mmCIF file of C-alpha atoms and ligand atoms in Angstrom:
data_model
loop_
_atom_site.group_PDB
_atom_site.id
_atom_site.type_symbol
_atom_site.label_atom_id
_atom_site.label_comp_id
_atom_site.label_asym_id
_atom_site.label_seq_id
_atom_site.Cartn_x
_atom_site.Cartn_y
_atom_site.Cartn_z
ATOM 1 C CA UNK A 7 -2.241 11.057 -1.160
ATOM 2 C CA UNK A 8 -2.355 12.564 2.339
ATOM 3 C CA UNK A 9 -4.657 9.656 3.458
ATOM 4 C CA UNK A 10 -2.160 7.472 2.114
ATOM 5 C CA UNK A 11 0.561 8.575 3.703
ATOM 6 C CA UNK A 12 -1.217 9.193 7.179
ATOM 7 C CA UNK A 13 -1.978 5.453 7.083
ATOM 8 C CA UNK A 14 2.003 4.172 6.394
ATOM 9 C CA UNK A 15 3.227 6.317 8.973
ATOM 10 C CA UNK A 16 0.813 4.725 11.548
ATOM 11 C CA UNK A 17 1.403 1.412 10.207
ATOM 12 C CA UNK A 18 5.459 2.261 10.575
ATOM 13 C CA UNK A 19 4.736 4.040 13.584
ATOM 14 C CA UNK A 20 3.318 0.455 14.828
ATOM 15 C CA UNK A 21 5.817 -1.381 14.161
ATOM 16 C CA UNK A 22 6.143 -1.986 10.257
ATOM 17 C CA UNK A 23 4.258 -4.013 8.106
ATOM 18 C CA UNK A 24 4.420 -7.432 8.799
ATOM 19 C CA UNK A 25 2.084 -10.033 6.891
ATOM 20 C CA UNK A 26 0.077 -10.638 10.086
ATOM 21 C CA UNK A 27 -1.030 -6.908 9.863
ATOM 22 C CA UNK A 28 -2.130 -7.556 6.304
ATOM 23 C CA UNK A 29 -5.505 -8.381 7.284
ATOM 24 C CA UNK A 30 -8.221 -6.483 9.533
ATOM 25 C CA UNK A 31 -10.314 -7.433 12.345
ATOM 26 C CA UNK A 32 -13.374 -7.878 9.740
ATOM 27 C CA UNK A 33 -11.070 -10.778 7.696
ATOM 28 C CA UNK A 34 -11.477 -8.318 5.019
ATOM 29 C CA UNK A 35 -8.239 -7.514 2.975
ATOM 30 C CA UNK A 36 -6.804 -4.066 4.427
ATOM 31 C CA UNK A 37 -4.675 -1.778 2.730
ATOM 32 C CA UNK A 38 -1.651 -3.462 2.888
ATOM 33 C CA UNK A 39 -3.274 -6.810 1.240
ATOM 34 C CA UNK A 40 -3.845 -4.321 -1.346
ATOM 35 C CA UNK A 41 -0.279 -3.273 -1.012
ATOM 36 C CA UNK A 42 1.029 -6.743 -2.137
ATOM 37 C CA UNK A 43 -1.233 -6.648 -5.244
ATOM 38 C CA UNK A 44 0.901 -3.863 -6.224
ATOM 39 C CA UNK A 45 4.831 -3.964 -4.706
ATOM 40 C CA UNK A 46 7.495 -3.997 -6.810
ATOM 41 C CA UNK A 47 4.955 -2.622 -9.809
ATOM 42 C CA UNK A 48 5.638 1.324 -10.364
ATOM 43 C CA UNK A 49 4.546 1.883 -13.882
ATOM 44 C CA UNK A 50 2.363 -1.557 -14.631
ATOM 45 C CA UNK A 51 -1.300 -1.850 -14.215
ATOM 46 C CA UNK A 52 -3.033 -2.361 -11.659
ATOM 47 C CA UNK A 53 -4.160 -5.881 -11.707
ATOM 48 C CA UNK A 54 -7.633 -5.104 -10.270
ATOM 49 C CA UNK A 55 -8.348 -2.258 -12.220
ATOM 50 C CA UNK A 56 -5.356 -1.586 -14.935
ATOM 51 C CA UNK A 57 -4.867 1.971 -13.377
ATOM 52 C CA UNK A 58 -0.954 2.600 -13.291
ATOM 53 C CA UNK A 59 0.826 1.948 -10.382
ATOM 54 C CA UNK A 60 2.373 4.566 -8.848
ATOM 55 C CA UNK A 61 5.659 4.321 -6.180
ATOM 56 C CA UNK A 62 6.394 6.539 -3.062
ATOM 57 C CA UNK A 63 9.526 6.590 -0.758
ATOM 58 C CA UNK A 64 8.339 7.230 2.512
ATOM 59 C CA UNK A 65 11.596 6.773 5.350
ATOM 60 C CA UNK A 66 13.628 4.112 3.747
ATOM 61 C CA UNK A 67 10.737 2.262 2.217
ATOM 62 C CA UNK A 68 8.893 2.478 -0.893
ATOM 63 C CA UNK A 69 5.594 1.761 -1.554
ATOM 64 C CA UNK A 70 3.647 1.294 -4.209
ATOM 65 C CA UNK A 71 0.234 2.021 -4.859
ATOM 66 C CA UNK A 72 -2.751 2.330 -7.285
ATOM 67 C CA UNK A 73 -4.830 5.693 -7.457
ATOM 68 C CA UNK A 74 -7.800 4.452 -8.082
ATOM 69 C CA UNK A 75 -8.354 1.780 -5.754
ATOM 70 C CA UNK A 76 -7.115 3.708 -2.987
ATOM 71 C CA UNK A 77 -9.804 5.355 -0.895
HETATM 72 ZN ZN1 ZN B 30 -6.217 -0.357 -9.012
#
């Protein structure tokens, strides 16, 4: 959880999450394509591994986020 939230208040801290920050240097996904997989879920499962989703308010946004594919 700490990690998490470390991360969100860099990426706010940046400037906010915009889509062109949803992917890293390495054209790999980064967290926040992994983000999208999950918004707006709190309580489903997650669709790559059918953990439930879980939702923290950080500032005025809330983000949602899956336990288990979080590293
Ligand atoms: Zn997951």
């Amino acid at each position: 959880m700490s990690e998490i939230k470390l991360v969100l208040e860099q990426a706010i801290a940046q400037g906010g999450t915009t889509l062109k920050d949803f992917s890293q240097t390495d054209g790999k996904p980064g967290y926040f394509a992994q983000e999208l997989q999950v918004y707006g879920r709190s309580g489903e499962p997650c669709r790559l591994c059918g953990n439930e989703i879980k939702e923290m308010k950080i500032g005025q946004r809330n983000t949602f986020f899956c336990d288990a594919c979080q590293s």
